[in-house]
Amino acid sequence: MTARPVLVVDFGAQYAQLIARRVREASCFSEVVPHTMPVAELLAKEPAAIILSGGPSSVYEPGAPGLDPAILEAGVPVFGMCYGFQAMAQALGGTVERTGLSEYGSTPATIIARDSTLFNGQPAEQSVWMSHGDSVTAAPQGMRVTASTGGAPVAAFEDDERRLYGVQWHPEVLHSTFGQRVLENFLLRGAGLAGDWTPENVVDELVAEVREQVGEARVICALSGGVDSSVAAALVHKAVDDQLTCVFVDHGLLRAGEAEQVEEDFVAATGVDLVVVDARERFLAALAGVSDPEEKRKIIGREFIRVFEQAARDIVGAHLGPEDHPVEFLVQGTLYPDVVESGGGSGTANIKSHHNVGGLPEDLQFKLVEPLRLLFKDEVRAVGRELGVPEAIVRRQPFPGPGLGIRIVGEVTEGRLEILRAADLIVRTELTAAGLDDEIWQCPVVLLADIRSVGVQGDGRTYGHPIVLRPVSSEDAMTADWTRVPYDVLAKISTRITNEVPEVNRVVLDVTSKPPGTIEWE
């Protein structure tokens, strides 16, 4: 991205990614960086503003993440939240102490200065979300105290001359009733940003970046028919037109009807050159005997790349003459959550290997084009609409690249895939019939292939497989909650699966949020 970013400095916060999301909701580009990044490197990014996140430490403890005062002296607008607020106060000469007046959860706050930059026009009393055991007991010199709570006499401060601002609470969470307005006031009023990071501008910027990266070379795109790869393909097609060939690999891990949808809907909408590769036997052979989920992801990622490499050679042999440029680039629909969860985000743990990020072979023969790498899912949908991608594809529920291979807990076999396809189709059909498609982010259907449960069907004892339903609601896949599907819909789904899929005798519901669980089981 060429837009100057709002940098979110991560001090180990639970909500660092959420802060970045909220900044983007204010139409400003954001990026998360670790607190360990040297100031020179941070400022080299030419940030439009800096936000200091919360964190679990106490600023006065030995080894606690520190804040280099040079950040506050660089002339860049800075906004501190929770730990970031206390780190600002300490770096500027204020006092942070453990007063014994901890505050956690919803807390009433009094706005002392309703004419201030952060709180302009807001009510004097509002509910904020607190999570602190330490408090700022003395504001730094030059800071105007603008809010207080029962446990934090200095709950917010501002300095318009130096463009330094901070609040003790978490404005990024919805429980802070005016949190988004406070954040937007910092960005638009305090930092003076234009708030013009819109889907239209993003498309123009990304198209220009792809053209610069690719030049005259040919490109192939890993098209799955999902939102991510479809929008990535449409974006690259807009940038380089007939230099792009989309490759759809039928790896045998797709849901019922998906191959036909890709071949018909996407090609009709975009007019791209599409090559279909039937690799079902290859993938099943590679996955034979493998039950470990990480190994399955890496095998699927490796085989994808090998298929694309062969597809590139086939494209050269079938379509290109000696005057044409070779295939140098591979397009993938990698998103920001994929990067973060694969350990590619700043200061984050490796939660799982993503098929686009952690599962690629080291001897990859292509240069990657990942135009959506810094976008969240809802932003990708907005970009897709701007590009004219059909609404049926833009609104499609997310489906992982490894497909049903990571929705079978255990070894992947053709027989187990058929069981899962049948159950999955029933679930999708009934959720659509109930009008729930817009309420559910996605509903993974999981086959516990290595588990047998006792049942009774037809007056006889059975040992069938359990099926898990995992309906979740989310905005961006970074966090999620289980969707409260009506009982009558769940009952109909359960009855149909156990009646129509003979290998299944039990249907269970996953009611775990994210965190602690991930959306997919593997």
C-alpha angles and dihedrals in degrees: 000000000000094000112107105254133229099230117217107204106212114218091178095288123172088219105040092118091046090055089054089051092051091050089054090049084062088057094252124123114243138187132186118230130178121255087237092067109116113249092240091055092045093051091045086070086066094227119205088210140347128228120196110211131215123262143182099252134090111242093226096051119107110262095017115146108273133213117226107225087219088078089060092046097050096088093245116130110253131196120189124202125195104312089015089054091052092045089054092049093050094045090051095050100266125132127256118187143163101248099174090246101110120176125202129173127354110008131175113241129194117218107218097183112037090173093059126114095255099040104033110156096354124132118270092237121048140153118250133181112244132188110168142118095181125062139198102245097176124031119225117262112278094024119123113218106227106171141022141185134196092267099033118047087182101047096148138011137183140195111186094183093059092028092233119147138167146171130196093221135067108263091176095071121081091234088074096081096207096026098117091048090051090051093047091048089057093047100042103028105024099037095028095227119167097226090222100134093121131157090256093054091043091055093051091048095047093046090053091049092051092049091051093047098045102037110172096335124116121251136204123201128211098229118190098163092245125123097263101050093038093054091043090052093047090049094050091044089055089050102045105010113194093012084082127083118181117216119203113195116202096205094173091248096098129114122251113293097004098115091054091048092054094048094047111029103039098042091047091052100044108021092223123159105258128195116191117207120195103212100152096121092045094055095044090051092050092049096046112128094004119126104155108105096216091050091049091052092050093047091050091047091048094048091048091057094046090051091050092049090054090045089054090053090048091049090052091049097045106035113019134079128202092271094059126094118250125249105268105155138062119200118214131180095229113162132200094258088053090055094044096048092047091058093260094113118091112278094348131135123246102253096173141338109264116214090235097042117023099023102060120114118247093235094058109164096205136070109235125240109197106168094168096048094115097041133096121226097260090050089052090053090051091050089048092054090048088054093049097248107165114268091235089064097038091054095042114127113253116267122187121245092236086057121192089349089087094040092064110079099212135016117349114235133163091248093053091047090055091051092051094044091054094049093043093052091053091051094049092046095051095044090052092047089052091053093242100127093101093047097052122068089200140324113218112199111210129199114209091209097172093052128077122194127198116248143159121232126163092002089300136108115252137190103206136161123264119235118210122210114207109184110174138178121213144144100215110359092251089103130011142175128208113261118242097232111191113263094236090056091048090048092052092048092049093048094049094048095048091044099043103033104058095192091061123074102162135047120193134184124229109219098178122125126218109274113059093030127037120235094248119053093224 
